PDB file of C-alpha atoms (C1' of nucleotides) in Angstrom:
ATOM      1  CA  UNK A 192     -37.836  26.409 -55.587  1.00 63.00           C
ATOM      2  CA  UNK A 193     -36.298  29.374 -57.621  1.00 75.00           C
ATOM      3  CA  UNK A 194     -40.021  30.952 -58.525  1.00 85.00           C
ATOM      4  CA  UNK A 195     -41.133  34.413 -58.458  1.00 87.00           C
ATOM      5  CA  UNK A 196     -43.331  35.433 -55.020  1.00 91.00           C
ATOM      6  CA  UNK A 197     -46.976  35.761 -55.624  1.00 92.00           C
ATOM      7  CA  UNK A 198     -46.718  39.487 -54.462  1.00 95.00           C
ATOM      8  CA  UNK A 199     -44.058  39.964 -57.702  1.00 93.00           C
ATOM      9  CA  UNK A 200     -46.841  38.466 -59.540  1.00 91.00           C
ATOM     10  CA  UNK A 201     -49.501  40.533 -58.399  1.00 94.00           C
ATOM     11  CA  UNK A 202     -47.678  43.376 -58.734  1.00 95.00           C
ATOM     12  CA  UNK A 203     -46.914  42.310 -62.090  1.00 93.00           C
ATOM     13  CA  UNK A 204     -50.948  41.387 -62.917  1.00 92.00           C
ATOM     14  CA  UNK A 205     -51.277  45.175 -61.419  1.00 95.00           C
ATOM     15  CA  UNK A 206     -48.733  46.702 -63.750  1.00 96.00           C
ATOM     16  CA  UNK A 207     -49.793  44.950 -66.797  1.00 93.00           C
ATOM     17  CA  UNK A 208     -53.600  46.092 -65.611  1.00 94.00           C
ATOM     18  CA  UNK A 209     -52.625  49.556 -65.726  1.00 96.00           C
ATOM     19  CA  UNK A 210     -50.504  49.769 -68.859  1.00 95.00           C
ATOM     20  CA  UNK A 211     -53.090  48.575 -70.846  1.00 94.00           C
ATOM     21  CA  UNK A 212     -55.128  51.568 -69.869  1.00 95.00           C
ATOM     22  CA  UNK A 213     -54.965  54.968 -71.293  1.00 95.00           C
ATOM     23  CA  UNK A 214     -51.603  56.760 -69.547  1.00 92.00           C
ATOM     24  CA  UNK A 215     -52.728  58.396 -66.827  1.00 92.00           C
ATOM     25  CA  UNK A 216     -55.766  56.755 -66.058  1.00 96.00           C
ATOM     26  CA  UNK A 217     -56.496  55.927 -62.069  1.00 98.00           C
ATOM     27  CA  UNK A 218     -56.940  52.666 -61.159  1.00 98.00           C
ATOM     28  CA  UNK A 219     -57.955  51.690 -57.350  1.00 98.00           C
ATOM     29  CA  UNK A 220     -56.728  48.749 -55.550  1.00 98.00           C
ATOM     30  CA  UNK A 221     -60.257  47.452 -55.279  1.00 97.00           C
ATOM     31  CA  UNK A 222     -60.785  47.623 -58.915  1.00 97.00           C
ATOM     32  CA  UNK A 223     -57.591  45.250 -59.516  1.00 96.00           C
ATOM     33  CA  UNK A 224     -58.618  43.088 -56.407  1.00 96.00           C
ATOM     34  CA  UNK A 225     -62.037  42.142 -57.741  1.00 95.00           C
ATOM     35  CA  UNK A 226     -60.876  42.007 -61.325  1.00 93.00           C
ATOM     36  CA  UNK A 227     -58.396  39.678 -60.719  1.00 91.00           C
ATOM     37  CA  UNK A 228     -59.780  37.991 -57.749  1.00 91.00           C
ATOM     38  CA  UNK A 229     -56.570  38.873 -55.530  1.00 93.00           C
ATOM     39  CA  UNK A 230     -56.628  39.600 -51.779  1.00 96.00           C
ATOM     40  CA  UNK A 231     -57.463  43.068 -51.034  1.00 97.00           C
ATOM     41  CA  UNK A 232     -55.173  43.682 -48.297  1.00 97.00           C
ATOM     42  CA  UNK A 233     -52.030  41.852 -49.543  1.00 98.00           C
ATOM     43  CA  UNK A 234     -52.622  43.760 -52.746  1.00 98.00           C
ATOM     44  CA  UNK A 235     -52.667  47.276 -51.015  1.00 98.00           C
ATOM     45  CA  UNK A 236     -49.423  46.589 -49.344  1.00 98.00           C
ATOM     46  CA  UNK A 237     -47.765  45.855 -52.877  1.00 98.00           C
ATOM     47  CA  UNK A 238     -49.317  48.814 -54.437  1.00 98.00           C
ATOM     48  CA  UNK A 239     -48.075  50.960 -51.575  1.00 98.00           C
ATOM     49  CA  UNK A 240     -44.192  49.426 -52.013  1.00 97.00           C
ATOM     50  CA  UNK A 241     -44.757  50.168 -55.884  1.00 98.00           C
ATOM     51  CA  UNK A 242     -45.644  53.903 -54.772  1.00 98.00           C
ATOM     52  CA  UNK A 243     -42.708  54.323 -52.218  1.00 97.00           C
ATOM     53  CA  UNK A 244     -40.610  52.692 -55.282  1.00 96.00           C
ATOM     54  CA  UNK A 245     -41.442  55.438 -57.567  1.00 97.00           C
ATOM     55  CA  UNK A 246     -43.336  52.788 -60.196  1.00 97.00           C
ATOM     56  CA  UNK A 247     -46.660  54.250 -59.443  1.00 98.00           C
ATOM     57  CA  UNK A 248     -48.134  57.218 -58.125  1.00 98.00           C
ATOM     58  CA  UNK A 249     -50.726  57.489 -55.434  1.00 98.00           C
ATOM     59  CA  UNK A 250     -53.704  59.770 -55.008  1.00 97.00           C
ATOM     60  CA  UNK A 251     -55.357  59.576 -51.962  1.00 97.00           C
ATOM     61  CA  UNK A 252     -59.106  60.346 -51.205  1.00 96.00           C
ATOM     62  CA  UNK A 253     -62.367  59.271 -52.726  1.00 96.00           C
ATOM     63  CA  UNK A 254     -61.410  59.667 -56.459  1.00 96.00           C
ATOM     64  CA  UNK A 255     -57.830  58.306 -55.669  1.00 97.00           C
ATOM     65  CA  UNK A 256     -55.715  55.332 -56.798  1.00 98.00           C
ATOM     66  CA  UNK A 257     -52.639  54.704 -58.655  1.00 98.00           C
ATOM     67  CA  UNK A 258     -51.188  55.699 -62.089  1.00 98.00           C
ATOM     68  CA  UNK A 259     -48.175  54.689 -63.706  1.00 98.00           C
ATOM     69  CA  UNK A 260     -45.065  56.839 -62.838  1.00 97.00           C
ATOM     70  CA  UNK A 261     -43.214  55.590 -65.939  1.00 95.00           C
ATOM     71  CA  UNK A 262     -43.818  54.512 -69.222  1.00 96.00           C
ATOM     72  CA  UNK A 263     -44.602  51.070 -69.433  1.00 95.00           C
ATOM     73  CA  UNK A 264     -41.425  50.074 -71.880  1.00 96.00           C
ATOM     74  CA  UNK A 265     -39.271  51.695 -69.281  1.00 96.00           C
ATOM     75  CA  UNK A 266     -40.453  49.808 -66.469  1.00 96.00           C
ATOM     76  CA  UNK A 267     -37.997  46.807 -65.926  1.00 94.00           C
ATOM     77  CA  UNK A 268     -39.163  43.827 -64.384  1.00 92.00           C
ATOM     78  CA  UNK A 269     -35.948  43.813 -62.203  1.00 92.00           C
ATOM     79  CA  UNK A 270     -36.928  46.761 -60.702  1.00 94.00           C
ATOM     80  CA  UNK A 271     -40.096  45.375 -59.737  1.00 95.00           C
ATOM     81  CA  UNK A 272     -39.159  42.477 -58.481  1.00 93.00           C
ATOM     82  CA  UNK A 273     -36.491  44.383 -56.398  1.00 93.00           C
ATOM     83  CA  UNK A 274     -39.232  47.005 -55.144  1.00 95.00           C
ATOM     84  CA  UNK A 275     -41.587  44.126 -53.966  1.00 95.00           C
ATOM     85  CA  UNK A 276     -39.085  41.577 -52.596  1.00 91.00           C
ATOM     86  CA  UNK A 277     -36.421  43.933 -51.297  1.00 86.00           C
ATOM     87  CA  UNK A 278     -33.760  42.095 -53.104  1.00 76.00           C
ATOM     88  CA  UNK A 279     -32.677  41.431 -56.362  1.00 75.00           C
ATOM     89  CA  UNK A 280     -33.362  38.266 -58.345  1.00 73.00           C
ATOM     90  CA  UNK A 281     -30.277  36.148 -57.591  1.00 74.00           C
ATOM     91  CA  UNK A 282     -28.853  33.186 -58.011  1.00 73.00           C
ATOM     92  CA  UNK A 283     -27.086  32.526 -54.737  1.00 75.00           C
ATOM     93  CA  UNK A 284     -27.145  35.188 -51.695  1.00 67.00           C
ATOM     94  CA  UNK A 285     -23.404  35.291 -51.981  1.00 66.00           C
ATOM     95  CA  UNK A 286     -23.846  37.603 -54.914  1.00 61.00           C
ATOM     96  CA  UNK A 287     -24.902  40.257 -52.619  1.00 56.00           C
ATOM     97  CA  UNK A 288     -22.405  41.058 -49.561  1.00 55.00           C
ATOM     98  CA  UNK A 289     -18.910  40.104 -49.521  1.00 57.00           C
ATOM     99  CA  UNK A 290     -16.973  37.506 -47.245  1.00 59.00           C
ATOM    100  CA  UNK A 291     -19.396  38.744 -44.169  1.00 56.00           C
ATOM    101  CA  UNK A 292     -22.652  37.100 -46.083  1.00 56.00           C
ATOM    102  CA  UNK A 293     -21.374  33.672 -46.392  1.00 64.00           C
ATOM    103  CA  UNK A 294     -19.339  31.382 -44.074  1.00 63.00           C
ATOM    104  CA  UNK A 295     -18.796  29.656 -47.029  1.00 59.00           C
ATOM    105  CA  UNK A 296     -16.949  32.696 -48.800  1.00 61.00           C
ATOM    106  CA  UNK A 297     -13.201  31.318 -49.500  1.00 59.00           C
ATOM    107  CA  UNK A 298     -14.238  27.709 -49.218  1.00 62.00           C
ATOM    108  CA  UNK A 299     -17.067  28.151 -52.074  1.00 68.00           C
ATOM    109  CA  UNK A 300     -16.121  26.843 -55.215  1.00 65.00           C
ATOM    110  CA  UNK A 301     -19.224  27.505 -56.915  1.00 66.00           C
ATOM    111  CA  UNK A 302     -19.637  31.568 -56.487  1.00 68.00           C
ATOM    112  CA  UNK A 303     -17.593  32.139 -59.556  1.00 64.00           C
ATOM    113  CA  UNK A 304     -18.736  29.584 -61.899  1.00 65.00           C
ATOM    114  CA  UNK A 305     -22.508  30.663 -60.919  1.00 71.00           C
ATOM    115  CA  UNK A 306     -21.924  34.271 -61.570  1.00 71.00           C
ATOM    116  CA  UNK A 307     -22.088  33.629 -65.436  1.00 72.00           C
ATOM    117  CA  UNK A 308     -25.484  32.260 -64.888  1.00 74.00           C
ATOM    118  CA  UNK A 309     -26.022  35.261 -62.577  1.00 77.00           C
ATOM    119  CA  UNK A 310     -25.135  37.532 -65.374  1.00 78.00           C
ATOM    120  CA  UNK A 311     -27.463  36.071 -67.705  1.00 77.00           C
ATOM    121  CA  UNK A 312     -30.447  36.432 -65.539  1.00 80.00           C
ATOM    122  CA  UNK A 313     -29.740  39.928 -64.620  1.00 81.00           C
ATOM    123  CA  UNK A 314     -29.653  40.389 -68.089  1.00 84.00           C
ATOM    124  CA  UNK A 315     -33.168  38.379 -68.853  1.00 83.00           C
ATOM    125  CA  UNK A 316     -34.851  40.587 -65.695  1.00 86.00           C
ATOM    126  CA  UNK A 317     -33.353  43.758 -66.839  1.00 88.00           C
ATOM    127  CA  UNK A 318     -34.249  43.664 -70.305  1.00 88.00           C
ATOM    128  CA  UNK A 319     -37.908  42.720 -70.018  1.00 89.00           C
ATOM    129  CA  UNK A 320     -40.425  45.542 -69.542  1.00 92.00           C
ATOM    130  CA  UNK A 321     -43.695  45.793 -68.460  1.00 91.00           C
ATOM    131  CA  UNK A 322     -44.697  46.937 -72.257  1.00 90.00           C
ATOM    132  CA  UNK A 323     -43.790  43.435 -72.821  1.00 86.00           C
ATOM    133  CA  UNK A 324     -45.667  41.681 -70.717  1.00 79.00           C
ATOM    134  CA  UNK A 325     -48.741  42.962 -72.353  1.00 65.00           C
TER     135      UNK A 325
ATOM    136  CA  UNK B 100     -36.722  35.452 -53.705  1.00 60.00           C
ATOM    137  CA  UNK B 101     -35.561  33.866 -56.651  1.00 74.00           C
ATOM    138  CA  UNK B 102     -32.319  31.961 -54.881  1.00 84.00           C
ATOM    139  CA  UNK B 103     -30.959  28.266 -55.886  1.00 87.00           C
ATOM    140  CA  UNK B 104     -31.771  26.454 -52.673  1.00 91.00           C
ATOM    141  CA  UNK B 105     -28.621  25.391 -50.279  1.00 91.00           C
ATOM    142  CA  UNK B 106     -28.788  21.826 -51.335  1.00 95.00           C
ATOM    143  CA  UNK B 107     -28.289  22.663 -54.938  1.00 93.00           C
ATOM    144  CA  UNK B 108     -25.654  24.768 -54.121  1.00 91.00           C
ATOM    145  CA  UNK B 109     -24.176  21.852 -52.024  1.00 94.00           C
ATOM    146  CA  UNK B 110     -24.789  19.559 -54.583  1.00 95.00           C
ATOM    147  CA  UNK B 111     -23.244  21.652 -57.212  1.00 93.00           C
ATOM    148  CA  UNK B 112     -19.994  21.989 -54.798  1.00 92.00           C
ATOM    149  CA  UNK B 113     -19.772  18.506 -54.355  1.00 95.00           C
ATOM    150  CA  UNK B 114     -20.016  17.679 -58.167  1.00 96.00           C
ATOM    151  CA  UNK B 115     -17.673  20.420 -59.244  1.00 93.00           C
ATOM    152  CA  UNK B 116     -15.196  18.784 -56.591  1.00 94.00           C
ATOM    153  CA  UNK B 117     -15.474  15.069 -58.158  1.00 96.00           C
ATOM    154  CA  UNK B 118     -15.374  16.664 -61.575  1.00 95.00           C
ATOM    155  CA  UNK B 119     -11.819  17.828 -60.959  1.00 93.00           C
ATOM    156  CA  UNK B 120     -10.662  14.440 -59.655  1.00 94.00           C
ATOM    157  CA  UNK B 121      -9.741  11.646 -61.948  1.00 94.00           C
ATOM    158  CA  UNK B 122     -12.481   9.896 -63.605  1.00 91.00           C
ATOM    159  CA  UNK B 123     -13.620   7.311 -61.905  1.00 91.00           C
ATOM    160  CA  UNK B 124     -12.103   8.751 -58.474  1.00 96.00           C
ATOM    161  CA  UNK B 125     -14.173   7.576 -55.295  1.00 97.00           C
ATOM    162  CA  UNK B 126     -15.323  10.349 -52.966  1.00 98.00           C
ATOM    163  CA  UNK B 127     -16.778   9.799 -49.507  1.00 98.00           C
ATOM    164  CA  UNK B 128     -19.474  11.990 -48.104  1.00 98.00           C
ATOM    165  CA  UNK B 129     -17.190  12.903 -45.151  1.00 97.00           C
ATOM    166  CA  UNK B 130     -14.472  14.127 -47.356  1.00 96.00           C
ATOM    167  CA  UNK B 131     -16.913  16.594 -49.115  1.00 96.00           C
ATOM    168  CA  UNK B 132     -18.538  17.776 -45.728  1.00 96.00           C
ATOM    169  CA  UNK B 133     -14.742  18.480 -44.322  1.00 94.00           C
ATOM    170  CA  UNK B 134     -13.382  19.446 -47.188  1.00 92.00           C
ATOM    171  CA  UNK B 135     -16.250  22.605 -47.699  1.00 91.00           C
ATOM    172  CA  UNK B 136     -17.469  22.280 -44.029  1.00 91.00           C
ATOM    173  CA  UNK B 137     -20.800  21.172 -44.803  1.00 93.00           C
ATOM    174  CA  UNK B 138     -23.475  19.586 -42.629  1.00 95.00           C
ATOM    175  CA  UNK B 139     -22.649  16.088 -43.287  1.00 97.00           C
ATOM    176  CA  UNK B 140     -26.079  14.276 -42.725  1.00 97.00           C
ATOM    177  CA  UNK B 141     -27.584  16.925 -45.424  1.00 98.00           C
ATOM    178  CA  UNK B 142     -24.800  16.879 -47.612  1.00 98.00           C
ATOM    179  CA  UNK B 143     -25.348  12.731 -47.220  1.00 98.00           C
ATOM    180  CA  UNK B 144     -29.057  12.750 -48.345  1.00 98.00           C
ATOM    181  CA  UNK B 145     -28.199  15.162 -51.302  1.00 98.00           C
ATOM    182  CA  UNK B 146     -25.616  12.625 -52.275  1.00 98.00           C
ATOM    183  CA  UNK B 147     -28.341   9.820 -51.885  1.00 98.00           C
ATOM    184  CA  UNK B 148     -30.539  11.798 -54.238  1.00 97.00           C
ATOM    185  CA  UNK B 149     -27.879  12.590 -56.884  1.00 98.00           C
ATOM    186  CA  UNK B 150     -27.310   8.091 -56.977  1.00 98.00           C
ATOM    187  CA  UNK B 151     -31.063   7.806 -57.332  1.00 96.00           C
ATOM    188  CA  UNK B 152     -31.313  10.405 -60.155  1.00 96.00           C
ATOM    189  CA  UNK B 153     -28.173   8.494 -61.804  1.00 97.00           C
ATOM    190  CA  UNK B 154     -25.851  11.419 -61.666  1.00 97.00           C
ATOM    191  CA  UNK B 155     -23.515   9.740 -59.196  1.00 98.00           C
ATOM    192  CA  UNK B 156     -22.902   6.216 -58.594  1.00 97.00           C
ATOM    193  CA  UNK B 157     -22.760   4.589 -55.263  1.00 97.00           C
ATOM    194  CA  UNK B 158     -20.459   2.358 -53.833  1.00 97.00           C
ATOM    195  CA  UNK B 159     -21.438   0.978 -50.534  1.00 96.00           C
ATOM    196  CA  UNK B 160     -19.017  -0.584 -47.795  1.00 95.00           C
ATOM    197  CA  UNK B 161     -16.406   0.481 -45.954  1.00 95.00           C
ATOM    198  CA  UNK B 162     -14.199   1.616 -49.420  1.00 96.00           C
ATOM    199  CA  UNK B 163     -16.968   2.866 -51.153  1.00 97.00           C
ATOM    200  CA  UNK B 164     -18.252   6.388 -51.561  1.00 97.00           C
ATOM    201  CA  UNK B 165     -19.429   8.093 -55.120  1.00 98.00           C
ATOM    202  CA  UNK B 166     -18.299   8.758 -58.543  1.00 98.00           C
ATOM    203  CA  UNK B 167     -19.556  10.746 -61.274  1.00 97.00           C
ATOM    204  CA  UNK B 168     -22.007   8.401 -63.609  1.00 97.00           C
ATOM    205  CA  UNK B 169     -21.745  11.185 -66.378  1.00 95.00           C
ATOM    206  CA  UNK B 170     -18.975  13.034 -67.807  1.00 95.00           C
ATOM    207  CA  UNK B 171     -18.587  16.705 -66.458  1.00 95.00           C
ATOM    208  CA  UNK B 172     -19.666  17.951 -69.873  1.00 95.00           C
ATOM    209  CA  UNK B 173     -22.668  16.072 -70.247  1.00 95.00           C
ATOM    210  CA  UNK B 174     -24.004  17.030 -66.559  1.00 96.00           C
ATOM    211  CA  UNK B 175     -26.952  19.622 -66.731  1.00 94.00           C
ATOM    212  CA  UNK B 176     -27.451  22.155 -64.288  1.00 92.00           C
ATOM    213  CA  UNK B 177     -30.867  21.827 -64.665  1.00 92.00           C
ATOM    214  CA  UNK B 178     -30.945  18.298 -64.312  1.00 95.00           C
ATOM    215  CA  UNK B 179     -29.275  18.985 -60.865  1.00 95.00           C
ATOM    216  CA  UNK B 180     -31.940  21.444 -59.753  1.00 93.00           C
ATOM    217  CA  UNK B 181     -34.532  18.659 -60.932  1.00 93.00           C
ATOM    218  CA  UNK B 182     -33.321  15.811 -58.906  1.00 96.00           C
ATOM    219  CA  UNK B 183     -32.529  17.994 -55.949  1.00 96.00           C
ATOM    220  CA  UNK B 184     -35.377  19.895 -55.659  1.00 91.00           C
ATOM    221  CA  UNK B 185     -37.866  17.707 -57.088  1.00 87.00           C
ATOM    222  CA  UNK B 186     -38.631  20.615 -59.391  1.00 79.00           C
ATOM    223  CA  UNK B 187     -37.651  22.307 -62.474  1.00 78.00           C
ATOM    224  CA  UNK B 188     -36.322  26.012 -62.169  1.00 76.00           C
ATOM    225  CA  UNK B 189     -39.470  27.830 -62.754  1.00 77.00           C
ATOM    226  CA  UNK B 190     -40.776  31.161 -62.648  1.00 76.00           C
ATOM    227  CA  UNK B 191     -44.235  30.366 -61.954  1.00 77.00           C
ATOM    228  CA  UNK B 192     -45.773  27.303 -60.536  1.00 69.00           C
ATOM    229  CA  UNK B 193     -48.561  27.791 -63.468  1.00 67.00           C
ATOM    230  CA  UNK B 194     -45.737  26.306 -65.602  1.00 62.00           C
ATOM    231  CA  UNK B 195     -46.044  23.090 -63.997  1.00 57.00           C
ATOM    232  CA  UNK B 196     -49.911  22.180 -64.209  1.00 55.00           C
ATOM    233  CA  UNK B 197     -52.747  23.412 -66.053  1.00 58.00           C
ATOM    234  CA  UNK B 198     -55.639  24.709 -64.785  1.00 59.00           C
ATOM    235  CA  UNK B 199     -55.768  22.715 -61.912  1.00 57.00           C
ATOM    236  CA  UNK B 200     -52.718  24.255 -60.363  1.00 58.00           C
ATOM    237  CA  UNK B 201     -53.443  27.888 -60.250  1.00 65.00           C
ATOM    238  CA  UNK B 202     -56.962  29.076 -59.389  1.00 65.00           C
ATOM    239  CA  UNK B 203     -55.991  32.373 -61.324  1.00 61.00           C
ATOM    240  CA  UNK B 204     -55.014  30.355 -64.745  1.00 62.00           C
ATOM    241  CA  UNK B 205     -57.873  31.945 -66.802  1.00 61.00           C
ATOM    242  CA  UNK B 206     -57.582  35.509 -64.928  1.00 63.00           C
ATOM    243  CA  UNK B 207     -53.983  35.372 -65.005  1.00 70.00           C
ATOM    244  CA  UNK B 208     -52.816  37.773 -67.650  1.00 67.00           C
ATOM    245  CA  UNK B 209     -49.407  37.516 -67.053  1.00 69.00           C
ATOM    246  CA  UNK B 210     -48.790  33.632 -67.585  1.00 71.00           C
ATOM    247  CA  UNK B 211     -48.181  33.703 -71.194  1.00 66.00           C
ATOM    248  CA  UNK B 212     -45.913  36.847 -71.145  1.00 67.00           C
ATOM    249  CA  UNK B 213     -43.775  35.213 -68.498  1.00 72.00           C
ATOM    250  CA  UNK B 214     -43.673  32.064 -70.392  1.00 73.00           C
ATOM    251  CA  UNK B 215     -40.899  34.129 -72.619  1.00 73.00           C
ATOM    252  CA  UNK B 216     -38.836  34.795 -69.439  1.00 75.00           C
ATOM    253  CA  UNK B 217     -39.625  30.960 -68.449  1.00 79.00           C
ATOM    254  CA  UNK B 218     -38.196  29.818 -71.830  1.00 80.00           C
ATOM    255  CA  UNK B 219     -34.791  31.880 -71.293  1.00 78.00           C
ATOM    256  CA  UNK B 220     -34.443  30.711 -67.733  1.00 81.00           C
ATOM    257  CA  UNK B 221     -34.829  27.287 -69.334  1.00 83.00           C
ATOM    258  CA  UNK B 222     -31.958  27.452 -71.996  1.00 85.00           C
ATOM    259  CA  UNK B 223     -29.644  29.192 -69.558  1.00 84.00           C
ATOM    260  CA  UNK B 224     -30.153  26.342 -67.163  1.00 87.00           C
ATOM    261  CA  UNK B 225     -30.261  23.670 -69.590  1.00 89.00           C
ATOM    262  CA  UNK B 226     -27.314  24.730 -71.369  1.00 89.00           C
ATOM    263  CA  UNK B 227     -24.638  24.946 -68.104  1.00 89.00           C
ATOM    264  CA  UNK B 228     -22.881  21.762 -67.459  1.00 92.00           C
ATOM    265  CA  UNK B 229     -21.065  21.070 -64.695  1.00 91.00           C
ATOM    266  CA  UNK B 230     -18.195  21.010 -66.430  1.00 90.00           C
ATOM    267  CA  UNK B 231     -18.266  24.637 -66.728  1.00 86.00           C
ATOM    268  CA  UNK B 232     -18.755  25.455 -63.428  1.00 79.00           C
ATOM    269  CA  UNK B 233     -14.532  24.372 -62.633  1.00 65.00           C
TER     270      UNK B 233
ATOM    271  C1'  DG C 127     -68.812  65.628 -42.272  1.00 70.59           C
ATOM    272  C1'  DA C 128     -69.578  61.179 -44.258  1.00 70.59           C
ATOM    273  C1'  DA C 129     -67.736  58.537 -47.773  1.00 70.59           C
ATOM    274  C1'  DT C 130     -63.881  56.377 -49.706  1.00 70.59           C
ATOM    275  C1'  DA C 131     -59.343  56.232 -50.916  1.00 70.59           C
ATOM    276  C1'  DT C 132     -54.093  55.144 -49.536  1.00 70.59           C
ATOM    277  C1'  DA C 133     -50.870  54.351 -45.654  1.00 70.59           C
ATOM    278  C1'  DG C 134     -48.926  51.456 -42.673  1.00 70.59           C
ATOM    279  C1'  DG C 135     -48.038  48.730 -38.401  1.00 70.59           C
ATOM    280  C1'  DA C 136     -49.023  44.492 -36.024  1.00 70.59           C
ATOM    281  C1'  DC C 137     -50.288  39.836 -36.107  1.00 70.59           C
ATOM    282  C1'  DT C 138     -51.571  35.110 -37.661  1.00 70.59           C
ATOM    283  C1'  DG C 139     -51.285  30.584 -39.556  1.00 70.59           C
ATOM    284  C1'  DG C 140     -49.002  27.330 -42.889  1.00 70.59           C
ATOM    285  C1'  DT C 141     -44.876  25.302 -45.445  1.00 70.59           C
ATOM    286  C1'  DA C 142     -41.074  24.784 -46.846  1.00 70.59           C
ATOM    287  C1'  DG C 143     -35.737  24.271 -46.112  1.00 70.59           C
ATOM    288  C1'  DG C 144     -32.266  23.810 -43.635  1.00 70.59           C
ATOM    289  C1'  DG C 145     -30.461  20.445 -40.205  1.00 70.59           C
ATOM    290  C1'  DT C 146     -30.325  16.408 -36.844  1.00 70.59           C
ATOM    291  C1'  DC C 147     -31.237  11.520 -35.108  1.00 70.59           C
ATOM    292  C1'  DG C 148     -31.347   6.673 -35.477  1.00 70.59           C
ATOM    293  C1'  DG C 149     -30.968   2.585 -37.184  1.00 70.59           C
ATOM    294  C1'  DA C 150     -30.667  -0.432 -41.392  1.00 70.59           C
ATOM    295  C1'  DT C 151     -27.775  -2.579 -44.546  1.00 70.59           C
ATOM    296  C1'  DA C 152     -23.650  -3.519 -47.587  1.00 70.59           C
ATOM    297  C1'  DT C 153     -18.686  -3.944 -48.095  1.00 70.59           C
ATOM    298  C1'  DT C 154     -13.866  -4.384 -46.689  1.00 70.59           C
ATOM    299  C1'  DA C 155     -10.254  -5.540 -43.585  1.00 70.59           C
ATOM    300  C1'  DT C 156      -8.725  -8.170 -39.510  1.00 70.59           C
TER     301       DT C 156
ATOM    302  C1'  DA D   2     -16.743 -13.881 -37.362  1.00 70.59           C
ATOM    303  C1'  DT D   3     -16.841  -9.228 -36.202  1.00 70.59           C
ATOM    304  C1'  DA D   4     -15.399  -4.884 -36.040  1.00 70.59           C
ATOM    305  C1'  DA D   5     -15.010  -0.383 -38.784  1.00 70.59           C
ATOM    306  C1'  DT D   6     -17.043   2.498 -42.228  1.00 70.59           C
ATOM    307  C1'  DA D   7     -19.307   3.475 -45.889  1.00 70.59           C
ATOM    308  C1'  DT D   8     -24.204   4.176 -47.798  1.00 70.59           C
ATOM    309  C1'  DC D   9     -29.354   4.022 -47.116  1.00 70.59           C
ATOM    310  C1'  DC D  10     -33.811   6.310 -45.510  1.00 70.59           C
ATOM    311  C1'  DG D  11     -37.201   7.441 -42.590  1.00 70.59           C
ATOM    312  C1'  DA D  12     -38.489  10.373 -38.495  1.00 70.59           C
ATOM    313  C1'  DC D  13     -38.193  14.461 -36.635  1.00 70.59           C
ATOM    314  C1'  DC D  14     -37.385  19.412 -35.353  1.00 70.59           C
ATOM    315  C1'  DC D  15     -37.110  24.446 -35.543  1.00 70.59           C
ATOM    316  C1'  DT D  16     -36.691  28.689 -37.997  1.00 70.59           C
ATOM    317  C1'  DA D  17     -37.821  31.826 -41.187  1.00 70.59           C
ATOM    318  C1'  DC D  18     -40.541  33.488 -44.382  1.00 70.59           C
ATOM    319  C1'  DC D  19     -44.647  34.549 -47.101  1.00 70.59           C
ATOM    320  C1'  DA D  20     -49.258  34.887 -48.068  1.00 70.59           C
ATOM    321  C1'  DG D  21     -53.244  36.857 -45.965  1.00 70.59           C
ATOM    322  C1'  DT D  22     -55.815  38.948 -42.529  1.00 70.59           C
ATOM    323  C1'  DC D  23     -57.437  43.006 -39.031  1.00 70.59           C
ATOM    324  C1'  DC D  24     -57.182  47.522 -37.005  1.00 70.59           C
ATOM    325  C1'  DT D  25     -56.101  52.278 -37.290  1.00 70.59           C
ATOM    326  C1'  DA D  26     -55.025  56.431 -39.324  1.00 70.59           C
ATOM    327  C1'  DT D  27     -54.887  59.826 -43.158  1.00 70.59           C
ATOM    328  C1'  DA D  28     -56.103  62.290 -47.026  1.00 70.59           C
ATOM    329  C1'  DT D  29     -59.361  63.920 -50.293  1.00 70.59           C
ATOM    330  C1'  DT D  30     -63.988  64.331 -52.342  1.00 70.59           C
ATOM    331  C1'  DC D  31     -68.620  65.484 -52.597  1.00 70.59           C
TER     332       DC D  31
END
DNA sequence: GAATATAGGACTGGTAGGGTCGGATATTAT
DNA sequence: ATAATATCCGACCCTACCAGTCCTATATTC
């Protein structure tokens, strides 16, 4: 359906929330889940991914939580998608791999033309930062 | 994963094929399936949808098949997606329905910002025609 | 050491997408 | 007429993926 996954949505909501607080402010998953009524455990996983991806910094322990590891103006939406969904936002899968990825590869007549669309899409996601979604 | 469905891909391949033939040329599903090694029955369904959607004209019977019902330069990729997938290419589902569609609606903080991205995406798909993918 | 936070593996359940099958209908050619 | 060949269309399967849950381990604070 060509649609962002809920995970990405939740991730963006969380990052936006953090971006609106003063820099360095610690936010817990619980707090986020309550505030936006998101499933806690799922959100927790997302935050962990964002932490592994270097987008947020995690602090363990009783006073722990997450802080933004990058300035919102530097944080590209494309990166968030890549981290959470383990993939670039792509129009067709054939843009990742070579001939192995798609049995149509040589027969596929729309790969090249769709590339144009793909590039435009990339630009879109690569330009938009978390700063802009505040 | 934010990716075009295979159905849409197949549909575009078919339409491109037809667009390259002289106008009015009749093409059968069988021919298309053989040429591009696509699953016949699935492609047949897609062609039927395109016919119902007014994108191609169907001719039944032994000498039957499909012809383009619109000039390739008029045929928007967005329309093809809408017809085949029964949906607009959307970033988030909340852009279809009102508050009923999404329980987050009022809490959702990214709807408005994502709208910008959505509009850009719409422009992309609305501008690109089948003519351009030849 | 109790409380509370992240870390992360395992599992479930629903749904949509890709693909298949069977039969009905229309048209042409023999 | 009837055989051949095309679209039409409903029903079905099956697999993969996604959202969501559960449970346990680990780190940190008080």
